[in-house]
Amino acid sequence: MSWAKRFKGLLSGTESRKDREAVEADEIPSVADTSTRGLVPGVDIDAFDELGPVIRSPREKAAAQPLPPSPATSEPPAAPAASSEPVAAPPAAVDSEVVKRLKSAAKRSTPLAEPDAAARPEDADTVDLEGRLPDFMIREKETLALDLFARGQVDEAITRFRELLEIFQANGDRGGEASILANLGCAYRSRGDFARALYHFKRGYQLDTTLADVDAQVGDLLNLAGLYQIRGDLKLALETCSKAIELAKRLSDRGLEAFARLRWSTINLQLGDFAAVLQGLRQTLDLAAENPSVRGQAIGGLGELYHLMGEYDYALRCLSDARELLLAASQTGPALRIAMKEAEVLGDIGAFDAAWHLAGSVGESVGVRLPDDRAPGQVAPIIDPEAGLVLADAARSAVLAVMGTLEHWQGRHQHADEGLRQAQECFSACGNPRDRAGIMLTRGAVALSRDDSLTAKSCGEQVLEMAGDDPLLRLRARLLLLDAASALASEEESSRVIETHLEAARVEARKLHLPEETWRVHYVHGKWLVRQQRLQEAYAALRDAADVILTLRESLPEYYSRTGFMLRHDRKNLFVRLVSLLRRLGCNDEADNVVRKSEWPDLARLAADESPAVQQSRAPVSEKSRGGQVL
């Protein structure tokens, strides 16, 4: 099947059409139609990952019900040895509502097994007549650890979690031990210490498997899947998440299954399987009718998918509704992340005033000031900065990253680079490779706009190294490298980059069935061939790129007309270069024919000037901008 038919099928398929009809008919539920019931056993606590880890109270272990034995499945590989002392790291972002739910869960206590003598406190008043640490003291320790984690004091929370782990081990309470292992994994994950997080998640999963606690196993598997996902090991993440879905189905727990399917959908979005994403998000919405947090994030996922497919109107509608739903449910972290995606889409279609206003509202909420004269009117915070929400550096970095992208798209490249540099420093401390990769793509594009091809090449190489199994991230990194190749001073290095990445980019673009990325591969190759003075070959490459765009216009006119401001500008630049090259080759009749069939009245005038610097100066934004889009 050709990419055109495949892409058309995605845009007009059953699921896509149903979702668009639901949007148009206002069938996305209002806040009043949903309850605020939280997931059992966990809640979203990581504000700027698509889904947070599942943190739980040890007190929930008593309620877990094992299932009958099921067909054998492979367990995750053996865990690595734990490191010694943890390093300092930024705090995590947790909603105040999460703290309330965790405290409530911690109060549901059950008697603990008698501890060993070595585990007893020295103070005789702290033990009961049987030599056991009183249960209320265990609850206080749990509540304190969770409060510290919620306030972003992750190092102190880890210390308290380790004390609890020793207590449960001494008491022989293996269920409590498994819960603390999961919470330690969440704490290490929030500070970017993925090796230790993986170690504790695996230990907890193995212990829960031994206890036949299927409910807890689902949370463990989701934690593992999320960790594999942000590390770029998407195939293992998908396999692990599928196990979680099967276990949740056996439990008949619609809330857990909805959360698992939402994670499954985000992984498939990274893998570029849009049909699977649509299916997964629809199933999530069906299962999560009573959970506004999961439902809001699923609607937001639809918005991100529509944006990637060029359905800008539907993307903005879904993102806006998701933001309002999550804010009403006190899920401020996910709501702010959705808001930043919404600002990016607004910028993508050229609605820069609205984009800056929304970005400024989020920035005011997290301590990031909007640059002067960027948004008209007064900008108010989207949430109360004094509401008690302690946000991690990752939250502020996300705001800086989107603001830097908007600066770049509007041609203010120096401001863009300054903001993106700050965002990259914060994300580097947080340790999330996906976030850092998105910022580095944008910094690479800014570097190209400033004629710094070496920095652009370095950014592309680092992103490619971080991409893992993510095909879209790999493709965008290769596009950045190919674009940088046409400006490198060293002919030898320029040729090496082309030879290394051109064919791989073509293959990845075909596999993903993304026509916009397909024509960009031909386009950057054509620009490099022009520099090499291989004009006939350059014409063939630019003609191939133009043919993809013309096929889009003819076969998918509605999609073509809806695409954003930035994308339309980049298409226009391609045709400017094509007509200019035809003039150089003496093919004036064909050049005139291209001009007549084009949609741009000023195409002939722009193509008459063969200076790329002049052509770029006339453009409102750089033609390289799309290569650095925030992911």
Coordinates of C-alpha atoms in Angstrom, one line a residue, residues 21 114-115 148 155 166 170 176 224 340 370 375 402 439 456 576 585:
E21 CA -17.8 13.4 15.1
E114 CA 6.1 -9.1 65.1
P115 CA 9.6 -7.6 64.4
L148 CA 8.3 14.7 51.8
D155 CA 16.3 12.7 49.1
E166 CA 13.9 -2.2 57.0
A170 CA 12.2 -7.1 60.1
G176 CA 4.6 -3.9 52.9
L224 CA 8.4 -0.8 34.5
M340 CA 2.0 23.6 26.8
L370 CA 7.0 36.0 30.0
A375 CA 1.5 38.6 24.5
V402 CA 7.9 25.9 24.3
I439 CA 14.9 20.5 23.2
A456 CA 23.3 21.6 14.6
V576 CA 11.0 28.5 -4.5
L585 CA 19.2 24.8 -15.8

